[in-house]
Amino acid sequence: MRDYVYGRDIVTTPDCPNGLTMFINRYPSKTAFMTYQVTSGLRRLPFVGSLYSMILVYMFFNKGRRSYEHTVWDIAKALDTTMGEVVKALVFFYDRGIICEVEYSGGPFAYLLTNSGCLLAGSIINFEDDHDCYGKVGIAISENGELSPILLNRKPLVLIEGAL
């Protein structure tokens, strides 16, 4: 399964706020989450946040289309280099945000971007091998030491195997 989804298509989906998908799609490599965290904090300020967001939207929508698959791969590599090489990366939209599940050579790990802009990490359990989890509660993620069920509202968008 290999889906190619581009930023322009993803940004228009109703699953997550445009800002959330924008930062995931448009920011390359290691700046992806650093910039995401900074801008999500700035956006809470009424004037500064909206102005800064508008500038970012203008800048990155005018830089051309970048492959969503390659962007996710960059993010996966930038998140944790201590886990080894990236073997597989999988992206879900779910009811509270986005999950980026990454399988490193040192083992699997999951990164959770919530709609509130938090970046949490934990292991995914009850993960279905066929990846057909649409509308099911089949995944839980460690959140502050607790497990919480996650309802997926889409099928996985991107599955990457092997080095790009």
Short mmCIF file of C-alpha atoms in Angstrom, two decimals:
data_model
loop_
_atom_site.label_atom_id
_atom_site.label_comp_id
_atom_site.label_asym_id
_atom_site.label_seq_id
_atom_site.Cartn_x
_atom_site.Cartn_y
_atom_site.Cartn_z
CA MET A 1 0.00 0.00 0.00
CA ARG A 2 1.54 3.28 -1.08
CA ASP A 3 -0.59 6.39 -1.18
CA TYR A 4 0.70 9.66 -2.54
CA VAL A 5 -1.08 12.58 -0.95
CA TYR A 6 -0.03 16.16 -1.45
CA GLY A 7 -0.28 19.13 0.86
CA ARG A 8 -2.96 20.90 -1.12
CA ASP A 9 -5.29 17.91 -0.78
CA ILE A 10 -4.59 17.30 2.89
CA VAL A 11 -5.00 20.89 4.02
CA THR A 12 -8.58 20.94 2.78
CA THR A 13 -9.66 17.87 4.79
CA PRO A 14 -12.04 18.58 7.67
CA ASP A 15 -10.38 16.09 10.04
CA CYS A 16 -7.94 18.57 11.55
CA PRO A 17 -7.46 22.33 11.62
CA ASN A 18 -5.71 23.73 8.58
CA GLY A 19 -2.85 24.96 10.72
CA LEU A 20 -2.08 21.50 12.03
CA THR A 21 -1.97 19.84 8.63
CA MET A 22 -0.19 22.85 7.17
CA PHE A 23 2.79 22.50 9.49
CA ILE A 24 3.07 18.77 8.93
CA ASN A 25 2.94 19.09 5.17
CA ARG A 26 5.06 22.14 4.58
CA TYR A 27 7.91 22.11 7.06
CA PRO A 28 10.95 20.09 5.97
CA SER A 29 13.16 17.95 8.16
CA LYS A 30 14.19 18.98 11.68
CA THR A 31 12.47 22.37 11.65
CA ALA A 32 9.09 20.67 11.32
CA PHE A 33 8.17 20.21 14.95
CA MET A 34 10.26 23.01 16.41
CA THR A 35 8.48 25.50 14.18
CA TYR A 36 5.16 23.80 14.80
CA GLN A 37 5.49 24.17 18.56
CA VAL A 38 6.58 27.81 18.32
CA THR A 39 3.82 28.81 15.94
CA SER A 40 1.11 26.93 17.84
CA GLY A 41 2.14 28.92 20.92
CA LEU A 42 2.19 32.22 19.04
CA ARG A 43 -1.18 31.56 17.48
CA ARG A 44 -2.79 31.73 20.93
CA LEU A 45 -2.07 35.46 20.95
CA PRO A 46 -4.92 37.28 19.16
CA PHE A 47 -3.09 39.60 16.76
CA VAL A 48 0.47 38.27 16.62
CA GLY A 49 -0.70 34.69 16.16
CA SER A 50 -3.07 35.37 13.29
CA LEU A 51 -0.60 37.64 11.50
CA TYR A 52 2.23 35.14 11.88
CA SER A 53 0.03 32.31 10.65
CA MET A 54 -1.01 34.31 7.59
CA ILE A 55 2.64 34.96 6.69
CA LEU A 56 3.47 31.26 7.08
CA VAL A 57 0.51 30.20 4.96
CA TYR A 58 1.51 32.63 2.22
CA MET A 59 5.16 31.53 2.29
CA PHE A 60 4.56 27.82 2.17
CA PHE A 61 1.66 27.77 -0.25
CA ASN A 62 3.86 29.64 -2.69
CA LYS A 63 6.83 27.29 -2.43
CA GLY A 64 5.23 24.66 -4.64
CA ARG A 65 3.84 21.24 -3.88
CA ARG A 66 5.94 18.88 -1.81
CA SER A 67 5.24 15.16 -1.59
CA TYR A 68 3.39 14.35 1.63
CA GLU A 69 5.12 10.98 1.70
CA HIS A 70 8.59 12.50 1.61
CA THR A 71 7.65 15.11 4.21
CA VAL A 72 6.45 12.46 6.65
CA TRP A 73 9.66 10.55 6.05
CA ASP A 74 11.71 13.67 6.88
CA ILE A 75 9.74 14.21 10.07
CA ALA A 76 10.16 10.59 11.11
CA LYS A 77 13.92 10.83 10.68
CA ALA A 78 14.12 14.13 12.56
CA LEU A 79 12.06 13.09 15.57
CA ASP A 80 14.37 10.54 17.16
CA THR A 81 17.70 9.58 15.66
CA THR A 82 18.64 7.48 18.71
CA MET A 83 16.15 4.79 17.67
CA GLY A 84 18.12 3.94 14.54
CA GLU A 85 17.14 4.02 10.88
CA VAL A 86 13.53 4.57 9.81
CA VAL A 87 12.04 1.35 8.44
CA LYS A 88 8.41 2.37 8.02
CA ALA A 89 6.28 5.47 8.65
CA LEU A 90 2.49 5.52 8.85
CA VAL A 91 0.16 8.48 9.25
CA PHE A 92 -3.37 8.47 10.65
CA PHE A 93 -5.98 11.13 11.07
CA TYR A 94 -8.06 10.41 14.15
CA ASP A 95 -10.67 12.12 16.29
CA ARG A 96 -8.22 14.32 18.22
CA GLY A 97 -5.40 14.95 15.78
CA ILE A 98 -2.77 13.06 13.82
CA ILE A 99 -0.69 10.02 14.65
CA CYS A 100 2.65 9.48 12.99
CA GLU A 101 3.66 5.90 13.71
CA VAL A 102 7.30 5.23 12.96
CA GLU A 103 9.06 1.90 12.98
CA TYR A 104 12.76 2.37 13.61
CA SER A 105 15.39 -0.35 13.34
CA GLY A 106 15.50 -0.18 17.15
CA GLY A 107 11.75 -0.72 17.50
CA PRO A 108 8.37 0.94 16.87
CA PHE A 109 7.32 4.28 18.29
CA ALA A 110 4.39 6.64 17.81
CA TYR A 111 4.14 10.42 17.74
CA LEU A 112 0.82 12.07 18.43
CA LEU A 113 -0.13 15.56 17.31
CA THR A 114 -3.33 16.64 18.98
CA ASN A 115 -5.67 19.39 17.83
CA SER A 116 -4.46 21.49 20.78
CA GLY A 117 -0.95 21.41 19.37
CA CYS A 118 0.68 19.06 21.89
CA LEU A 119 3.30 16.55 20.84
CA LEU A 120 3.00 13.32 22.82
CA ALA A 121 4.75 10.02 22.36
CA GLY A 122 4.02 6.43 23.25
CA SER A 123 3.60 2.92 21.95
CA ILE A 124 0.65 1.94 19.80
CA ILE A 125 -1.05 -1.26 20.89
CA ASN A 126 -3.69 -3.40 19.18
CA PHE A 127 -2.43 -2.20 15.83
CA GLU A 128 -4.12 -4.12 13.02
CA ASP A 129 -1.79 -5.66 10.45
CA ASP A 130 -4.09 -4.99 7.51
CA HIS A 131 -4.29 -1.28 8.42
CA ASP A 132 -8.04 -1.34 7.80
CA CYS A 133 -9.01 0.53 10.96
CA TYR A 134 -11.57 2.93 9.55
CA GLY A 135 -14.19 3.81 12.17
CA LYS A 136 -12.80 1.37 14.73
CA VAL A 137 -11.45 1.80 18.22
CA GLY A 138 -8.41 -0.38 17.74
CA ILE A 139 -5.50 1.74 18.88
CA ALA A 140 -4.43 3.10 22.24
CA ILE A 141 -1.51 5.37 22.96
CA SER A 142 0.41 6.03 26.15
CA GLU A 143 -0.54 9.48 27.34
CA ASN A 144 0.94 10.58 30.68
CA GLY A 145 1.30 6.98 31.72
CA GLU A 146 -2.28 6.07 30.85
CA LEU A 147 -3.79 4.31 27.87
CA SER A 148 -6.66 5.94 26.05
CA PRO A 149 -8.72 4.58 23.14
CA ILE A 150 -8.50 6.31 19.79
CA LEU A 151 -11.26 6.34 17.19
CA LEU A 152 -9.86 6.54 13.69
CA ASN A 153 -11.92 8.59 11.27
CA ARG A 154 -9.87 7.78 8.18
CA LYS A 155 -7.91 4.95 6.71
CA PRO A 156 -4.13 5.38 6.88
CA LEU A 157 -2.96 7.93 4.35
CA VAL A 158 0.69 7.10 3.96
CA LEU A 159 2.69 3.92 4.36
CA ILE A 160 6.38 4.13 3.59
CA GLU A 161 8.66 1.11 3.46
CA GLY A 162 12.35 1.07 2.66
CA ALA A 163 14.69 4.01 2.29
CA LEU A 164 13.74 6.85 -0.02
#
